[in-house]
Amino acid sequence: MTAVEPHPPIDPELEAVWPTLVEAGLTWTNVTPDQIPHLRELFLADQPTDDFLRRGGTIEVEERSIPGPEGAPELPALILRPAGRTGPLPCLYYTANGGKILRSTRLAITDLELDWIADLGVVMISVAPRVGPEDPHPAQVEDAYAGLVWTAEHAADLGIEADRIFIFGKSGGGGVAAATALMARDRNGPALAHQILIYPMIDDRETTISSKFEDVLWDRATNRTGWSAILGDTVGGPDVSPYAAPARATDLSGLPPTYLETGSSEVFRDEILDYGTRLAQAGVPIELHSWAGGFHGFELFAPDAEVSRAAVAARTSYLRRAVRPAKTPTAPV
């Protein structure tokens, strides 16, 4: 057994919500494969409703089934448009996934994303790729890539700008987003304007200091369960594809400008910091945040904490800058 590493202190405002998370069974600690059905029942029973997504009539909600990879089932898609806005508009392509094992187009959509749609004027297309253990790698990334291709090919019908697609994901979905960006680059697929990776799950190898953290939300044991769900016995071995675990990619050049964030007290911290560093070294513009005292998903569970407000503001600032119209250079007088 690999040695346990102590995690940095949790922010006091975040630590105050921990007993409530424990009582509700939301801490994702020591999850074993046999508990996956229960976790799905727990987390998927409380997904955002249509009324919530409509945000008082400011957002139009549409559900579709779109083509998946050749020979695979269709892919569920949720399309959220700002009401009353004419296109073409920038597109936020959201790869919804929880820990490689949860699937819902509405997963982890919060007020923040709805604010982006209504206030910044973006169209959000959320797809729900297949999950493990029923559908191992490469089902997730192939689904996400197929959805991206469909989105780009139908840009005119969707009212979006094909050259301003921002791929976006959180946690397991952040890992799928990073993998899809690699696949789009390598297959000469749709050009992505940005990738926005929120505490992404990108490394199966459990070799970093933070990968050995316990007593945190989404701990070491649970992380192993999630990775094993799509990789089986190959998890941690030498032959895992970077399209499953993007941290394994050795060439990060040619990827889109990237926003990355992590908490200082989460299992994914070191792999995210390393990925950001290597992106920068490969010439990719990056914005990288490590929120002191943050555990995995902290802003979801303690939205009023000061560090949560700072994280949300940083994401919004990045997207606002990404969607602003390009300025036409002026000649010096």
Short mmCIF file of C-alpha atoms in Angstrom, two decimals:
data_model
loop_
_atom_site.label_atom_id
_atom_site.label_comp_id
_atom_site.label_asym_id
_atom_site.label_seq_id
_atom_site.Cartn_x
_atom_site.Cartn_y
_atom_site.Cartn_z
CA MET A 1 0.00 0.00 0.00
CA THR A 2 1.32 3.42 -0.97
CA ALA A 3 1.99 5.73 1.95
CA VAL A 4 -0.67 8.25 2.89
CA GLU A 5 0.26 11.92 2.41
CA PRO A 6 -1.20 14.62 4.67
CA HIS A 7 -3.14 17.27 2.78
CA PRO A 8 -2.78 21.01 3.47
CA PRO A 9 -5.29 22.59 5.84
CA ILE A 10 -8.82 23.11 4.55
CA ASP A 11 -10.09 26.68 4.44
CA PRO A 12 -12.11 27.31 7.64
CA GLU A 13 -15.26 28.34 5.77
CA LEU A 14 -15.06 25.16 3.71
CA GLU A 15 -14.25 22.98 6.70
CA ALA A 16 -17.45 24.23 8.36
CA VAL A 17 -19.60 22.46 5.73
CA TRP A 18 -17.74 19.14 5.99
CA PRO A 19 -20.01 17.58 8.69
CA THR A 20 -23.05 18.32 6.52
CA LEU A 21 -21.42 16.66 3.51
CA VAL A 22 -20.52 13.61 5.58
CA GLU A 23 -24.07 13.31 6.88
CA ALA A 24 -25.49 13.58 3.36
CA GLY A 25 -23.05 11.00 1.97
CA LEU A 26 -21.49 13.52 -0.41
CA THR A 27 -17.83 13.18 0.53
CA TRP A 28 -16.96 10.45 -2.01
CA THR A 29 -14.50 8.74 0.34
CA ASN A 30 -13.42 5.10 0.11
CA VAL A 31 -15.86 4.38 -2.71
CA THR A 32 -15.60 0.80 -3.99
CA PRO A 33 -16.90 -0.50 -7.33
CA ASP A 34 -19.94 -2.14 -5.76
CA GLN A 35 -21.07 1.29 -4.49
CA ILE A 36 -21.27 2.88 -7.93
CA PRO A 37 -25.02 2.13 -8.40
CA HIS A 38 -25.81 3.78 -5.07
CA LEU A 39 -23.75 6.85 -5.93
CA ARG A 40 -25.57 7.18 -9.23
CA GLU A 41 -28.91 6.98 -7.48
CA LEU A 42 -27.82 9.56 -4.92
CA PHE A 43 -26.32 12.12 -7.27
CA LEU A 44 -28.56 11.75 -10.29
CA ALA A 45 -31.78 12.01 -8.29
CA ASP A 46 -31.27 15.74 -7.78
CA GLN A 47 -30.39 17.13 -11.20
CA PRO A 48 -31.37 20.66 -12.30
CA THR A 49 -35.00 20.95 -13.42
CA ASP A 50 -36.21 22.66 -16.58
CA ASP A 51 -37.52 25.53 -14.47
CA PHE A 52 -34.10 26.03 -12.92
CA LEU A 53 -32.38 25.89 -16.31
CA ARG A 54 -34.79 28.41 -17.83
CA ARG A 55 -33.61 30.98 -15.26
CA GLY A 56 -36.82 32.95 -15.18
CA GLY A 57 -37.33 32.82 -18.93
CA THR A 58 -33.88 34.13 -19.82
CA ILE A 59 -32.71 30.76 -21.22
CA GLU A 60 -34.25 28.44 -23.81
CA VAL A 61 -33.95 24.72 -23.05
CA GLU A 62 -33.83 22.00 -25.70
CA GLU A 63 -32.99 18.31 -25.44
CA ARG A 64 -31.82 16.25 -28.40
CA SER A 65 -30.26 12.95 -29.29
CA ILE A 66 -27.32 13.45 -31.63
CA PRO A 67 -25.17 10.94 -33.52
CA GLY A 68 -22.52 9.15 -31.51
CA PRO A 69 -19.44 7.44 -32.97
CA GLU A 70 -20.03 5.06 -35.83
CA GLY A 71 -21.76 1.91 -34.57
CA ALA A 72 -22.41 3.41 -31.13
CA PRO A 73 -25.67 4.64 -29.57
CA GLU A 74 -26.90 8.19 -29.99
CA LEU A 75 -25.59 10.78 -27.56
CA PRO A 76 -27.88 12.76 -25.23
CA ALA A 77 -27.43 16.51 -25.65
CA LEU A 78 -28.85 19.48 -23.77
CA ILE A 79 -28.82 22.83 -25.58
CA LEU A 80 -29.19 26.03 -23.55
CA ARG A 81 -29.54 29.32 -25.44
CA PRO A 82 -29.88 32.89 -24.18
CA ALA A 83 -33.47 33.90 -24.90
CA GLY A 84 -33.94 36.69 -27.39
CA ARG A 85 -30.35 36.69 -28.60
CA THR A 86 -29.66 36.27 -32.28
CA GLY A 87 -26.65 34.36 -33.48
CA PRO A 88 -24.16 33.40 -34.28
CA LEU A 89 -22.96 33.21 -30.69
CA PRO A 90 -19.92 31.65 -28.99
CA CYS A 91 -20.43 28.07 -27.90
CA LEU A 92 -19.57 26.44 -24.59
CA TYR A 93 -19.27 22.69 -25.33
CA TYR A 94 -19.69 20.93 -21.99
CA THR A 95 -18.56 17.33 -21.47
CA ALA A 96 -20.71 16.31 -18.50
CA ASN A 97 -19.20 13.47 -16.51
CA GLY A 98 -18.73 12.56 -12.87
CA GLY A 99 -15.62 10.59 -11.94
CA LYS A 100 -15.85 8.44 -15.10
CA ILE A 101 -18.97 6.79 -13.61
CA LEU A 102 -21.80 9.39 -13.61
CA ARG A 103 -23.71 10.38 -16.73
CA SER A 104 -26.21 13.21 -17.15
CA THR A 105 -26.32 16.22 -19.47
CA ARG A 106 -27.35 18.28 -16.42
CA LEU A 107 -24.54 17.13 -14.15
CA ALA A 108 -22.99 19.96 -12.09
CA ILE A 109 -24.75 22.72 -14.03
CA THR A 110 -25.13 25.57 -11.56
CA ASP A 111 -26.26 29.19 -11.44
CA LEU A 112 -22.81 30.15 -12.65
CA GLU A 113 -23.18 28.49 -16.05
CA LEU A 114 -26.70 29.91 -16.40
CA ASP A 115 -25.32 33.38 -15.68
CA TRP A 116 -22.77 32.87 -18.42
CA ILE A 117 -25.45 31.89 -20.92
CA ALA A 118 -27.84 34.70 -20.07
CA ASP A 119 -25.36 37.47 -19.33
CA LEU A 120 -22.40 36.70 -21.61
CA GLY A 121 -24.50 35.47 -24.52
CA VAL A 122 -23.10 31.99 -25.08
CA VAL A 123 -24.86 28.84 -26.22
CA MET A 124 -24.08 25.88 -23.99
CA ILE A 125 -24.22 22.40 -25.50
CA SER A 126 -23.92 19.72 -22.84
CA VAL A 127 -23.32 16.11 -23.87
CA ALA A 128 -23.31 13.04 -21.65
CA PRO A 129 -20.72 10.52 -22.87
CA ARG A 130 -21.02 6.87 -21.88
CA VAL A 131 -19.44 5.86 -18.57
CA GLY A 132 -17.68 2.91 -16.97
CA PRO A 133 -17.69 0.20 -16.01
CA GLU A 134 -20.41 -0.60 -18.57
CA ASP A 135 -18.58 1.25 -21.35
CA PRO A 136 -14.79 1.36 -20.86
CA HIS A 137 -12.30 3.56 -22.68
CA PRO A 138 -12.44 4.80 -25.42
CA ALA A 139 -16.24 5.18 -25.23
CA GLN A 140 -16.15 8.45 -23.25
CA VAL A 141 -13.72 10.37 -25.40
CA GLU A 142 -15.10 8.99 -28.68
CA ASP A 143 -18.59 10.09 -27.65
CA ALA A 144 -17.36 13.55 -26.68
CA TYR A 145 -15.40 13.91 -29.91
CA ALA A 146 -18.38 12.79 -32.01
CA GLY A 147 -20.52 15.39 -30.27
CA LEU A 148 -17.92 18.06 -30.92
CA VAL A 149 -17.78 17.19 -34.62
CA TRP A 150 -21.59 17.29 -34.82
CA THR A 151 -21.65 20.66 -33.05
CA ALA A 152 -19.12 22.19 -35.44
CA GLU A 153 -20.82 20.74 -38.52
CA HIS A 154 -24.23 22.09 -37.41
CA ALA A 155 -22.97 25.47 -36.22
CA ALA A 156 -25.22 27.44 -38.57
CA ASP A 157 -28.36 25.56 -37.52
CA LEU A 158 -27.40 25.90 -33.85
CA GLY A 159 -26.72 29.61 -34.13
CA ILE A 160 -23.13 29.33 -32.98
CA GLU A 161 -19.77 30.44 -34.30
CA ALA A 162 -17.84 27.40 -35.47
CA ASP A 163 -14.55 29.18 -34.83
CA ARG A 164 -15.47 30.10 -31.25
CA ILE A 165 -16.16 26.79 -29.54
CA PHE A 166 -14.86 26.57 -25.97
CA ILE A 167 -14.62 23.05 -24.59
CA PHE A 168 -15.50 22.95 -20.90
CA GLY A 169 -15.57 20.27 -18.23
CA LYS A 170 -15.44 19.71 -14.50
CA SER A 171 -13.73 16.85 -12.64
CA GLY A 172 -14.23 13.66 -14.66
CA GLY A 173 -15.74 15.81 -17.39
CA GLY A 174 -12.70 18.07 -17.27
CA GLY A 175 -10.57 15.05 -18.06
CA VAL A 176 -12.88 14.15 -20.95
CA ALA A 177 -12.65 17.72 -22.22
CA ALA A 178 -8.83 17.66 -22.12
CA ALA A 179 -8.78 14.30 -23.91
CA THR A 180 -11.21 15.55 -26.55
CA ALA A 181 -9.00 18.58 -27.19
CA LEU A 182 -6.04 16.25 -27.76
CA MET A 183 -8.11 14.09 -30.11
CA ALA A 184 -9.39 17.11 -32.05
CA ARG A 185 -5.81 18.30 -32.53
CA ASP A 186 -4.51 14.90 -33.59
CA ARG A 187 -7.40 14.14 -35.97
CA ASN A 188 -7.43 17.62 -37.47
CA GLY A 189 -10.93 17.98 -36.11
CA PRO A 190 -12.83 21.10 -35.10
CA ALA A 191 -10.55 23.92 -33.98
CA LEU A 192 -11.20 24.83 -30.35
CA ALA A 193 -10.89 28.46 -29.30
CA HIS A 194 -10.26 27.63 -25.61
CA GLN A 195 -10.38 24.76 -23.15
CA ILE A 196 -11.73 25.43 -19.66
CA LEU A 197 -10.75 22.62 -17.30
CA ILE A 198 -12.17 22.80 -13.79
CA TYR A 199 -10.26 20.49 -11.39
CA PRO A 200 -9.93 17.93 -14.22
CA MET A 201 -9.32 14.22 -13.64
CA ILE A 202 -6.38 13.56 -15.97
CA ASP A 203 -3.89 11.07 -14.45
CA ASP A 204 -4.53 7.43 -13.48
CA ARG A 205 -1.02 6.66 -12.22
CA GLU A 206 -1.19 7.72 -8.54
CA THR A 207 2.44 8.84 -8.48
CA THR A 208 2.16 12.41 -7.16
CA ILE A 209 2.06 13.63 -3.56
CA SER A 210 -1.53 14.82 -3.82
CA SER A 211 -2.73 11.57 -5.41
CA LYS A 212 -2.16 9.93 -2.02
CA PHE A 213 -4.39 12.32 -0.06
CA GLU A 214 -7.06 10.78 2.15
CA ASP A 215 -9.80 12.36 4.28
CA VAL A 216 -10.67 14.70 1.40
CA LEU A 217 -13.65 14.83 -0.93
CA TRP A 218 -12.89 12.34 -3.74
CA ASP A 219 -10.01 10.59 -2.03
CA ARG A 220 -7.31 8.23 -3.27
CA ALA A 221 -9.40 5.06 -3.00
CA THR A 222 -12.35 6.61 -4.80
CA ASN A 223 -10.08 7.96 -7.52
CA ARG A 224 -8.77 4.46 -8.14
CA THR A 225 -12.34 3.17 -8.41
CA GLY A 226 -13.20 5.83 -10.98
CA TRP A 227 -10.16 5.15 -13.13
CA SER A 228 -10.61 1.39 -12.91
CA ALA A 229 -14.16 1.78 -14.18
CA ILE A 230 -12.90 2.81 -17.63
CA LEU A 231 -9.42 1.23 -17.65
CA GLY A 232 -9.92 -2.07 -15.82
CA ASP A 233 -6.71 -3.91 -15.05
CA THR A 234 -4.64 -1.55 -17.20
CA VAL A 235 -5.05 1.33 -14.73
CA GLY A 236 -1.66 2.73 -13.72
CA GLY A 237 0.15 0.54 -16.24
CA PRO A 238 2.40 1.50 -19.14
CA ASP A 239 -0.11 1.24 -21.97
CA VAL A 240 -2.83 3.72 -21.02
CA SER A 241 -3.72 6.15 -23.80
CA PRO A 242 -3.52 9.92 -23.30
CA TYR A 243 -7.05 9.98 -24.73
CA ALA A 244 -8.04 8.29 -21.48
CA ALA A 245 -5.60 10.04 -19.14
CA PRO A 246 -4.44 13.31 -20.78
CA ALA A 247 -1.58 13.78 -18.28
CA ARG A 248 0.16 10.96 -20.15
CA ALA A 249 0.40 13.05 -23.33
CA THR A 250 4.01 13.92 -24.08
CA ASP A 251 3.28 16.55 -26.75
CA LEU A 252 0.99 19.37 -25.61
CA SER A 253 1.79 21.77 -28.42
CA GLY A 254 -0.97 23.06 -30.63
CA LEU A 255 -3.65 22.92 -27.95
CA PRO A 256 -5.99 25.88 -27.42
CA PRO A 257 -5.51 28.55 -24.74
CA THR A 258 -6.35 26.91 -21.43
CA TYR A 259 -7.92 27.78 -18.11
CA LEU A 260 -7.07 25.34 -15.31
CA GLU A 261 -7.95 25.30 -11.65
CA THR A 262 -7.57 23.07 -8.62
CA GLY A 263 -7.85 23.20 -4.86
CA SER A 264 -4.72 22.90 -2.74
CA SER A 265 -6.25 19.98 -0.80
CA GLU A 266 -7.46 17.65 -3.50
CA VAL A 267 -6.15 14.49 -5.12
CA PHE A 268 -5.89 16.10 -8.57
CA ARG A 269 -3.77 19.07 -7.47
CA ASP A 270 -0.32 17.98 -8.60
CA GLU A 271 -1.36 16.48 -11.93
CA ILE A 272 -3.21 19.72 -12.78
CA LEU A 273 -0.28 21.95 -11.79
CA ASP A 274 2.08 19.78 -13.82
CA TYR A 275 -0.24 19.78 -16.83
CA GLY A 276 -0.49 23.55 -16.71
CA THR A 277 3.27 23.91 -16.52
CA ARG A 278 3.81 21.60 -19.47
CA LEU A 279 1.14 23.38 -21.52
CA ALA A 280 2.95 26.67 -20.88
CA GLN A 281 6.29 25.12 -21.82
CA ALA A 282 4.69 23.90 -25.07
CA GLY A 283 3.71 27.46 -25.93
CA VAL A 284 0.05 27.26 -24.95
CA PRO A 285 -1.35 30.38 -23.23
CA ILE A 286 -2.60 29.28 -19.81
CA GLU A 287 -4.34 30.67 -16.77
CA LEU A 288 -3.76 28.44 -13.74
CA HIS A 289 -5.27 28.75 -10.27
CA SER A 290 -4.63 26.68 -7.15
CA TRP A 291 -7.12 27.80 -4.53
CA ALA A 292 -5.61 27.67 -1.05
CA GLY A 293 -7.63 25.49 1.31
CA GLY A 294 -9.90 24.20 -1.42
CA PHE A 295 -11.08 20.60 -1.59
CA HIS A 296 -12.59 18.97 -4.69
CA GLY A 297 -15.72 20.81 -5.80
CA PHE A 298 -15.51 23.26 -2.92
CA GLU A 299 -17.43 26.03 -4.68
CA LEU A 300 -20.38 23.68 -5.28
CA PHE A 301 -20.77 22.82 -1.62
CA ALA A 302 -19.83 26.14 -0.01
CA PRO A 303 -20.76 28.79 -2.59
CA ASP A 304 -20.76 31.64 -0.08
CA ALA A 305 -17.21 31.04 1.14
CA GLU A 306 -14.75 33.76 0.18
CA VAL A 307 -12.51 31.34 -1.72
CA SER A 308 -15.54 30.03 -3.65
CA ARG A 309 -16.54 33.52 -4.69
CA ALA A 310 -12.96 34.18 -5.82
CA ALA A 311 -12.89 30.99 -7.91
CA VAL A 312 -16.22 31.75 -9.57
CA ALA A 313 -15.12 35.31 -10.32
CA ALA A 314 -11.88 34.07 -11.90
CA ARG A 315 -13.71 31.64 -14.18
CA THR A 316 -16.18 34.30 -15.23
CA SER A 317 -13.41 36.78 -15.92
CA TYR A 318 -11.63 34.27 -18.15
CA LEU A 319 -14.76 33.46 -20.14
CA ARG A 320 -15.71 37.13 -20.44
CA ARG A 321 -12.31 37.83 -21.94
CA ALA A 322 -12.62 34.82 -24.23
CA VAL A 323 -15.99 35.86 -25.68
CA ARG A 324 -15.28 39.56 -26.14
CA PRO A 325 -15.06 40.65 -29.78
CA ALA A 326 -11.58 40.80 -31.23
CA LYS A 327 -10.33 44.37 -31.60
CA THR A 328 -9.21 45.50 -35.00
CA PRO A 329 -5.62 46.75 -34.72
CA THR A 330 -5.20 50.42 -35.46
CA ALA A 331 -2.21 51.94 -37.14
CA PRO A 332 -0.08 54.23 -34.99
CA VAL A 333 -0.65 57.91 -35.59
#
